[in-house]
Amino acid sequence: MDIKLLDAILGDEDDIISRMANISAFLYEHISDINWVGFYIVRGDVLKVGPFQGKVACSNIPKGKGVCGTAWERLETIVVPDTHQFEGHIACDAASRSEVVIPILDENGEMFAELDVDSPLLDRFSEKEVEFLTQASKLVFYKGEN
Ligand code: SME
């Protein structure tokens, strides 16, 4: 899949929530074997669920809790090949068996949001796919060059 296609679809939309909504819809449509994809957004000391595709999800995740809260605490991408082996994993959808959470930093290096992707398959996310998802997550920011 070409990241340029997603970039072109987002076009000159400059609203970050609209961009998040279409990024999650695009990824849900084009990535096989995923059951949830979307954003968690930093609001004070919790993550709030943002635009997503998939089943209803928990709306508040504190720092350090679950995969999302741990990625926030560490400020690093976490790939979980088997959710049953991740202590404290929050199972919003019991079908989820592997997961990737990618922090999205603003221009000051502060975490502003995360991209979270879940799969019902074990070990679903390859290094190459995580790289693609990382590029997709950065498209939340409108750079104004379109
Ligand atoms: N599994 C995540 C919670 C969010 S849902 O996957 C949508 C976690 O453990 O933080």
Short mmCIF file of N, CA and C and ligand atoms in Angstrom, two decimals:
data_model
loop_
_atom_site.label_atom_id
_atom_site.label_comp_id
_atom_site.label_asym_id
_atom_site.label_seq_id
_atom_site.Cartn_x
_atom_site.Cartn_y
_atom_site.Cartn_z
N MET A 1 0.84 -1.19 0.00
CA MET A 1 0.00 0.00 0.00
C MET A 1 0.88 1.25 0.00
N ASP A 2 0.40 2.27 -0.71
CA ASP A 2 1.20 3.48 -0.87
C ASP A 2 0.69 4.57 0.08
N ILE A 3 1.58 5.07 0.90
CA ILE A 3 1.20 6.11 1.85
C ILE A 3 0.75 7.38 1.10
N LYS A 4 1.26 7.53 -0.14
CA LYS A 4 0.90 8.73 -0.93
C LYS A 4 -0.60 8.75 -1.26
N LEU A 5 -1.20 7.55 -1.37
CA LEU A 5 -2.63 7.47 -1.65
C LEU A 5 -3.42 8.07 -0.48
N LEU A 6 -3.04 7.67 0.73
CA LEU A 6 -3.72 8.21 1.92
C LEU A 6 -3.48 9.71 2.03
N ASP A 7 -2.26 10.14 1.77
CA ASP A 7 -1.93 11.57 1.82
C ASP A 7 -2.81 12.34 0.83
N ALA A 8 -2.98 11.76 -0.36
CA ALA A 8 -3.79 12.43 -1.40
C ALA A 8 -5.26 12.48 -0.98
N ILE A 9 -5.74 11.41 -0.37
CA ILE A 9 -7.15 11.37 0.07
C ILE A 9 -7.41 12.45 1.13
N LEU A 10 -6.46 12.61 2.03
CA LEU A 10 -6.63 13.60 3.10
C LEU A 10 -6.56 15.02 2.55
N GLY A 11 -5.79 15.16 1.47
CA GLY A 11 -5.74 16.42 0.72
C GLY A 11 -5.44 17.62 1.59
N ASP A 12 -6.22 18.69 1.40
CA ASP A 12 -5.93 19.92 2.14
C ASP A 12 -6.84 20.09 3.36
N GLU A 13 -7.42 18.98 3.82
CA GLU A 13 -8.19 19.04 5.08
C GLU A 13 -7.25 19.46 6.21
N ASP A 14 -7.60 20.53 6.90
CA ASP A 14 -6.69 20.99 7.95
C ASP A 14 -7.22 20.74 9.36
N ASP A 15 -8.35 20.03 9.48
CA ASP A 15 -8.88 19.73 10.82
C ASP A 15 -8.36 18.36 11.27
N ILE A 16 -7.70 18.34 12.40
CA ILE A 16 -7.01 17.13 12.85
C ILE A 16 -8.00 15.99 13.15
N ILE A 17 -9.17 16.31 13.66
CA ILE A 17 -10.16 15.26 13.97
C ILE A 17 -10.70 14.65 12.66
N SER A 18 -10.94 15.49 11.67
CA SER A 18 -11.38 14.98 10.37
C SER A 18 -10.31 14.10 9.75
N ARG A 19 -9.06 14.51 9.87
CA ARG A 19 -7.97 13.69 9.33
C ARG A 19 -7.89 12.36 10.06
N MET A 20 -8.02 12.39 11.38
CA MET A 20 -7.99 11.14 12.15
C MET A 20 -9.14 10.21 11.72
N ALA A 21 -10.31 10.79 11.52
CA ALA A 21 -11.48 9.98 11.13
C ALA A 21 -11.22 9.27 9.80
N ASN A 22 -10.70 10.01 8.83
CA ASN A 22 -10.48 9.38 7.52
C ASN A 22 -9.26 8.46 7.51
N ILE A 23 -8.26 8.76 8.33
CA ILE A 23 -7.12 7.83 8.43
C ILE A 23 -7.61 6.49 8.99
N SER A 24 -8.43 6.52 10.05
CA SER A 24 -8.89 5.26 10.63
C SER A 24 -9.79 4.51 9.65
N ALA A 25 -10.65 5.21 8.93
CA ALA A 25 -11.52 4.54 7.95
C ALA A 25 -10.68 3.92 6.82
N PHE A 26 -9.67 4.66 6.36
CA PHE A 26 -8.81 4.16 5.28
C PHE A 26 -8.06 2.90 5.73
N LEU A 27 -7.49 2.94 6.93
CA LEU A 27 -6.71 1.79 7.40
C LEU A 27 -7.64 0.59 7.63
N TYR A 28 -8.82 0.83 8.15
CA TYR A 28 -9.76 -0.27 8.41
C TYR A 28 -10.17 -0.95 7.10
N GLU A 29 -10.29 -0.14 6.06
CA GLU A 29 -10.70 -0.68 4.76
C GLU A 29 -9.56 -1.41 4.06
N HIS A 30 -8.34 -0.92 4.22
CA HIS A 30 -7.23 -1.43 3.40
C HIS A 30 -6.30 -2.42 4.09
N ILE A 31 -6.36 -2.52 5.40
CA ILE A 31 -5.46 -3.47 6.08
C ILE A 31 -6.27 -4.71 6.44
N SER A 32 -5.77 -5.86 6.05
CA SER A 32 -6.53 -7.10 6.28
C SER A 32 -6.38 -7.56 7.72
N ASP A 33 -7.39 -8.29 8.16
CA ASP A 33 -7.36 -8.95 9.48
C ASP A 33 -7.10 -8.01 10.65
N ILE A 34 -7.81 -6.89 10.64
CA ILE A 34 -7.79 -6.05 11.85
C ILE A 34 -9.23 -5.87 12.32
N ASN A 35 -9.42 -5.74 13.63
CA ASN A 35 -10.78 -5.59 14.15
C ASN A 35 -11.01 -4.24 14.85
N TRP A 36 -9.93 -3.46 14.97
CA TRP A 36 -10.08 -2.13 15.58
C TRP A 36 -8.91 -1.28 15.13
N VAL A 37 -9.19 -0.05 14.74
CA VAL A 37 -8.12 0.90 14.42
C VAL A 37 -8.62 2.30 14.76
N GLY A 38 -7.79 3.04 15.47
CA GLY A 38 -8.22 4.39 15.80
C GLY A 38 -7.24 5.11 16.68
N PHE A 39 -7.71 6.24 17.17
CA PHE A 39 -6.83 7.15 17.90
C PHE A 39 -7.26 7.30 19.36
N TYR A 40 -6.27 7.42 20.21
CA TYR A 40 -6.48 7.89 21.58
C TYR A 40 -5.77 9.24 21.69
N ILE A 41 -6.46 10.19 22.32
CA ILE A 41 -5.96 11.57 22.37
C ILE A 41 -5.69 11.97 23.82
N VAL A 42 -4.53 12.59 24.06
CA VAL A 42 -4.17 13.03 25.41
C VAL A 42 -5.09 14.17 25.86
N ARG A 43 -5.72 13.96 27.01
CA ARG A 43 -6.56 14.99 27.64
C ARG A 43 -6.17 15.03 29.11
N GLY A 44 -5.25 15.92 29.46
CA GLY A 44 -4.77 15.98 30.84
C GLY A 44 -4.00 14.73 31.19
N ASP A 45 -4.49 14.01 32.23
CA ASP A 45 -3.75 12.82 32.66
C ASP A 45 -4.38 11.51 32.19
N VAL A 46 -5.28 11.59 31.21
CA VAL A 46 -5.83 10.37 30.61
C VAL A 46 -5.80 10.44 29.09
N LEU A 47 -5.94 9.25 28.49
CA LEU A 47 -6.16 9.16 27.05
C LEU A 47 -7.66 9.01 26.84
N LYS A 48 -8.20 9.79 25.91
CA LYS A 48 -9.62 9.69 25.56
C LYS A 48 -9.71 9.07 24.18
N VAL A 49 -10.70 8.21 23.99
CA VAL A 49 -10.85 7.61 22.67
C VAL A 49 -11.24 8.70 21.67
N GLY A 50 -10.62 8.61 20.50
CA GLY A 50 -10.90 9.57 19.42
C GLY A 50 -11.54 8.84 18.25
N PRO A 51 -11.42 9.38 17.05
CA PRO A 51 -12.02 8.73 15.88
C PRO A 51 -11.47 7.31 15.70
N PHE A 52 -12.37 6.36 15.43
CA PHE A 52 -11.94 4.97 15.26
C PHE A 52 -12.95 4.20 14.43
N GLN A 53 -12.54 2.98 14.07
CA GLN A 53 -13.41 2.01 13.40
C GLN A 53 -13.31 0.72 14.21
N GLY A 54 -14.44 0.10 14.46
CA GLY A 54 -14.45 -1.15 15.22
C GLY A 54 -15.48 -1.08 16.31
N LYS A 55 -15.41 -2.05 17.23
CA LYS A 55 -16.39 -2.10 18.30
C LYS A 55 -16.18 -0.97 19.30
N VAL A 56 -17.22 -0.68 20.05
CA VAL A 56 -17.15 0.32 21.13
C VAL A 56 -15.92 0.04 22.00
N ALA A 57 -15.19 1.10 22.33
CA ALA A 57 -13.93 0.93 23.07
C ALA A 57 -13.96 1.72 24.38
N CYS A 58 -13.05 1.37 25.30
CA CYS A 58 -12.98 2.13 26.56
C CYS A 58 -12.60 3.57 26.25
N SER A 59 -13.26 4.51 26.92
CA SER A 59 -13.03 5.90 26.54
C SER A 59 -11.93 6.58 27.35
N ASN A 60 -11.55 6.04 28.50
CA ASN A 60 -10.50 6.66 29.33
C ASN A 60 -9.41 5.64 29.65
N ILE A 61 -8.17 5.99 29.33
CA ILE A 61 -7.05 5.11 29.70
C ILE A 61 -5.99 5.95 30.41
N PRO A 62 -5.73 5.67 31.70
CA PRO A 62 -4.71 6.45 32.43
C PRO A 62 -3.30 6.08 31.98
N LYS A 63 -2.36 6.99 32.22
CA LYS A 63 -0.95 6.73 31.89
C LYS A 63 -0.48 5.48 32.65
N GLY A 64 0.21 4.61 31.93
CA GLY A 64 0.75 3.40 32.56
C GLY A 64 -0.18 2.21 32.51
N LYS A 65 -1.45 2.43 32.12
CA LYS A 65 -2.42 1.32 32.08
C LYS A 65 -2.56 0.78 30.66
N GLY A 66 -2.64 -0.55 30.57
CA GLY A 66 -2.85 -1.19 29.28
C GLY A 66 -1.68 -0.93 28.34
N VAL A 67 -1.86 -1.35 27.10
CA VAL A 67 -0.81 -1.14 26.10
C VAL A 67 -0.72 0.35 25.77
N CYS A 68 -1.88 0.98 25.66
CA CYS A 68 -1.91 2.41 25.29
C CYS A 68 -1.25 3.28 26.35
N GLY A 69 -1.61 3.05 27.62
CA GLY A 69 -1.04 3.84 28.70
C GLY A 69 0.45 3.57 28.90
N THR A 70 0.88 2.35 28.58
CA THR A 70 2.30 2.01 28.70
C THR A 70 3.11 2.68 27.58
N ALA A 71 2.55 2.70 26.37
CA ALA A 71 3.23 3.37 25.25
C ALA A 71 3.37 4.87 25.54
N TRP A 72 2.38 5.42 26.22
CA TRP A 72 2.41 6.84 26.61
C TRP A 72 3.52 7.07 27.65
N GLU A 73 3.55 6.20 28.64
CA GLU A 73 4.57 6.32 29.69
C GLU A 73 5.98 6.21 29.12
N ARG A 74 6.16 5.25 28.20
CA ARG A 74 7.50 5.02 27.63
C ARG A 74 7.81 5.93 26.45
N LEU A 75 6.78 6.55 25.90
CA LEU A 75 6.90 7.34 24.67
C LEU A 75 7.56 6.53 23.56
N GLU A 76 7.11 5.29 23.44
CA GLU A 76 7.63 4.46 22.34
C GLU A 76 6.56 3.52 21.81
N THR A 77 6.75 3.16 20.56
CA THR A 77 5.83 2.21 19.92
C THR A 77 5.91 0.86 20.62
N ILE A 78 4.75 0.27 20.86
CA ILE A 78 4.72 -1.07 21.45
C ILE A 78 3.99 -2.01 20.50
N VAL A 79 4.68 -3.08 20.14
CA VAL A 79 4.06 -4.13 19.31
C VAL A 79 3.84 -5.33 20.23
N VAL A 80 2.59 -5.78 20.33
CA VAL A 80 2.25 -6.90 21.21
C VAL A 80 1.85 -8.10 20.33
N PRO A 81 2.73 -9.09 20.19
CA PRO A 81 2.41 -10.23 19.32
C PRO A 81 1.29 -11.12 19.87
N ASP A 82 1.16 -11.13 21.23
CA ASP A 82 0.10 -11.94 21.85
C ASP A 82 -0.45 -11.16 23.04
N THR A 83 -1.65 -10.64 22.88
CA THR A 83 -2.23 -9.78 23.93
C THR A 83 -2.39 -10.53 25.26
N HIS A 84 -2.54 -11.85 25.19
CA HIS A 84 -2.71 -12.62 26.43
C HIS A 84 -1.43 -12.64 27.27
N GLN A 85 -0.32 -12.33 26.61
CA GLN A 85 0.97 -12.32 27.32
C GLN A 85 1.37 -10.93 27.82
N PHE A 86 0.56 -9.92 27.51
CA PHE A 86 0.89 -8.56 27.96
C PHE A 86 0.12 -8.27 29.23
N GLU A 87 0.84 -8.18 30.35
CA GLU A 87 0.18 -7.97 31.63
C GLU A 87 -0.52 -6.61 31.64
N GLY A 88 -1.80 -6.62 31.97
CA GLY A 88 -2.54 -5.37 32.05
C GLY A 88 -3.20 -4.95 30.75
N HIS A 89 -3.07 -5.79 29.70
CA HIS A 89 -3.74 -5.49 28.43
C HIS A 89 -5.22 -5.25 28.69
N ILE A 90 -5.75 -4.18 28.09
CA ILE A 90 -7.17 -3.86 28.26
C ILE A 90 -7.92 -4.42 27.05
N ALA A 91 -8.76 -5.41 27.31
CA ALA A 91 -9.45 -6.09 26.20
C ALA A 91 -10.79 -5.42 25.91
N CYS A 92 -10.74 -4.38 25.06
CA CYS A 92 -11.99 -3.72 24.67
C CYS A 92 -12.82 -4.68 23.82
N ASP A 93 -12.15 -5.43 22.96
CA ASP A 93 -12.80 -6.45 22.14
C ASP A 93 -12.06 -7.76 22.42
N ALA A 94 -12.78 -8.72 22.96
CA ALA A 94 -12.15 -9.99 23.37
C ALA A 94 -11.50 -10.71 22.19
N ALA A 95 -11.89 -10.34 20.97
CA ALA A 95 -11.33 -11.00 19.79
C ALA A 95 -9.88 -10.58 19.52
N SER A 96 -9.44 -9.47 20.09
CA SER A 96 -8.10 -8.95 19.78
C SER A 96 -7.00 -9.87 20.33
N ARG A 97 -6.10 -10.31 19.45
CA ARG A 97 -5.01 -11.19 19.88
C ARG A 97 -3.62 -10.58 19.67
N SER A 98 -3.52 -9.57 18.81
CA SER A 98 -2.25 -8.84 18.73
C SER A 98 -2.57 -7.36 18.50
N GLU A 99 -1.58 -6.52 18.79
CA GLU A 99 -1.88 -5.08 18.84
C GLU A 99 -0.61 -4.28 18.59
N VAL A 100 -0.77 -3.11 18.01
CA VAL A 100 0.34 -2.15 17.92
C VAL A 100 -0.17 -0.78 18.33
N VAL A 101 0.62 -0.09 19.15
CA VAL A 101 0.28 1.26 19.60
C VAL A 101 1.46 2.18 19.28
N ILE A 102 1.15 3.25 18.54
CA ILE A 102 2.20 4.16 18.07
C ILE A 102 1.95 5.57 18.62
N PRO A 103 2.84 6.08 19.48
CA PRO A 103 2.69 7.46 19.97
C PRO A 103 2.87 8.47 18.83
N ILE A 104 2.10 9.53 18.87
CA ILE A 104 2.22 10.61 17.89
C ILE A 104 2.67 11.86 18.65
N LEU A 105 3.87 12.33 18.33
CA LEU A 105 4.43 13.47 19.06
C LEU A 105 4.21 14.77 18.29
N ASP A 106 3.98 15.85 19.03
CA ASP A 106 3.86 17.15 18.36
C ASP A 106 5.25 17.75 18.11
N GLU A 107 5.28 18.98 17.61
CA GLU A 107 6.58 19.56 17.23
C GLU A 107 7.48 19.83 18.43
N ASN A 108 6.92 19.80 19.65
CA ASN A 108 7.74 19.98 20.86
C ASN A 108 8.17 18.65 21.46
N GLY A 109 7.84 17.55 20.78
CA GLY A 109 8.21 16.23 21.30
C GLY A 109 7.25 15.73 22.37
N GLU A 110 6.13 16.43 22.56
CA GLU A 110 5.11 16.00 23.52
C GLU A 110 4.16 15.03 22.83
N MET A 111 3.72 13.99 23.58
CA MET A 111 2.76 13.08 22.95
C MET A 111 1.38 13.72 22.94
N PHE A 112 0.83 13.76 21.75
CA PHE A 112 -0.45 14.42 21.55
C PHE A 112 -1.57 13.39 21.42
N ALA A 113 -1.22 12.23 20.82
CA ALA A 113 -2.22 11.18 20.57
C ALA A 113 -1.47 9.88 20.27
N GLU A 114 -2.27 8.82 20.08
CA GLU A 114 -1.69 7.52 19.69
C GLU A 114 -2.55 6.92 18.60
N LEU A 115 -1.91 6.14 17.75
CA LEU A 115 -2.65 5.29 16.82
C LEU A 115 -2.61 3.87 17.40
N ASP A 116 -3.77 3.24 17.51
CA ASP A 116 -3.88 1.90 18.09
C ASP A 116 -4.54 0.99 17.05
N VAL A 117 -3.90 -0.15 16.77
CA VAL A 117 -4.46 -1.10 15.80
C VAL A 117 -4.49 -2.49 16.43
N ASP A 118 -5.64 -3.15 16.35
CA ASP A 118 -5.83 -4.49 16.94
C ASP A 118 -6.15 -5.50 15.85
N SER A 119 -5.68 -6.72 16.05
CA SER A 119 -5.98 -7.81 15.11
C SER A 119 -6.48 -9.03 15.87
N PRO A 120 -7.39 -9.79 15.27
CA PRO A 120 -7.80 -11.05 15.90
C PRO A 120 -6.78 -12.15 15.68
N LEU A 121 -5.72 -11.87 14.88
CA LEU A 121 -4.68 -12.88 14.62
C LEU A 121 -3.49 -12.64 15.54
N LEU A 122 -2.84 -13.72 15.92
CA LEU A 122 -1.60 -13.62 16.70
C LEU A 122 -0.50 -13.06 15.80
N ASP A 123 0.37 -12.24 16.38
CA ASP A 123 1.57 -11.76 15.69
C ASP A 123 1.27 -11.21 14.30
N ARG A 124 0.27 -10.38 14.22
CA ARG A 124 -0.21 -9.88 12.93
C ARG A 124 0.70 -8.82 12.30
N PHE A 125 1.44 -8.04 13.14
CA PHE A 125 2.08 -6.84 12.61
C PHE A 125 3.58 -6.99 12.39
N SER A 126 3.96 -6.99 11.11
CA SER A 126 5.37 -7.09 10.75
C SER A 126 6.03 -5.72 10.93
N GLU A 127 7.37 -5.73 10.91
CA GLU A 127 8.13 -4.49 11.03
C GLU A 127 7.74 -3.51 9.92
N LYS A 128 7.58 -4.08 8.72
CA LYS A 128 7.23 -3.25 7.55
C LYS A 128 5.86 -2.59 7.75
N GLU A 129 4.93 -3.37 8.29
CA GLU A 129 3.59 -2.84 8.51
C GLU A 129 3.59 -1.77 9.60
N VAL A 130 4.39 -1.99 10.64
CA VAL A 130 4.48 -0.99 11.70
C VAL A 130 5.04 0.31 11.13
N GLU A 131 6.00 0.18 10.22
CA GLU A 131 6.58 1.36 9.58
C GLU A 131 5.50 2.10 8.77
N PHE A 132 4.69 1.36 8.04
CA PHE A 132 3.61 1.99 7.28
C PHE A 132 2.62 2.69 8.21
N LEU A 133 2.25 2.01 9.30
CA LEU A 133 1.30 2.60 10.25
C LEU A 133 1.88 3.85 10.91
N THR A 134 3.20 3.85 11.13
CA THR A 134 3.85 5.02 11.71
C THR A 134 3.75 6.21 10.75
N GLN A 135 3.98 5.92 9.47
CA GLN A 135 3.85 7.00 8.47
C GLN A 135 2.41 7.51 8.43
N ALA A 136 1.46 6.57 8.51
CA ALA A 136 0.03 6.94 8.47
C ALA A 136 -0.31 7.81 9.70
N SER A 137 0.26 7.45 10.86
CA SER A 137 -0.07 8.20 12.08
C SER A 137 0.40 9.65 11.98
N LYS A 138 1.52 9.86 11.28
CA LYS A 138 2.07 11.22 11.16
C LYS A 138 1.22 12.11 10.26
N LEU A 139 0.36 11.48 9.46
CA LEU A 139 -0.49 12.27 8.57
C LEU A 139 -1.63 12.98 9.30
N VAL A 140 -1.74 12.78 10.61
CA VAL A 140 -2.77 13.55 11.35
C VAL A 140 -2.47 15.05 11.25
N PHE A 141 -1.19 15.38 11.12
CA PHE A 141 -0.82 16.81 11.04
C PHE A 141 -0.86 17.27 9.59
N TYR A 142 -1.65 18.30 9.35
CA TYR A 142 -1.71 18.90 8.01
C TYR A 142 -0.51 19.80 7.84
N LYS A 143 0.30 19.47 6.84
CA LYS A 143 1.54 20.24 6.66
C LYS A 143 1.36 21.44 5.73
N GLY A 144 0.23 21.45 5.05
CA GLY A 144 -0.07 22.61 4.22
C GLY A 144 0.65 22.66 2.89
N GLU A 145 1.25 21.51 2.47
CA GLU A 145 2.00 21.58 1.21
C GLU A 145 1.23 21.01 0.02
N ASN A 146 -0.04 20.59 0.28
CA ASN A 146 -0.80 19.97 -0.83
C ASN A 146 -1.29 21.00 -1.84
N1 SME B 1 -5.97 -2.77 24.19
C1 SME B 1 -5.73 -1.40 24.56
C2 SME B 1 -7.03 -0.67 24.88
C3 SME B 1 -7.65 -0.01 23.70
S1 SME B 1 -8.46 -1.06 22.69
O1 SME B 1 -7.49 -2.01 22.11
C4 SME B 1 -9.26 -0.30 21.48
C5 SME B 1 -4.81 -1.35 25.76
O2 SME B 1 -4.50 -2.38 26.36
O3 SME B 1 -4.40 -0.25 26.11
#
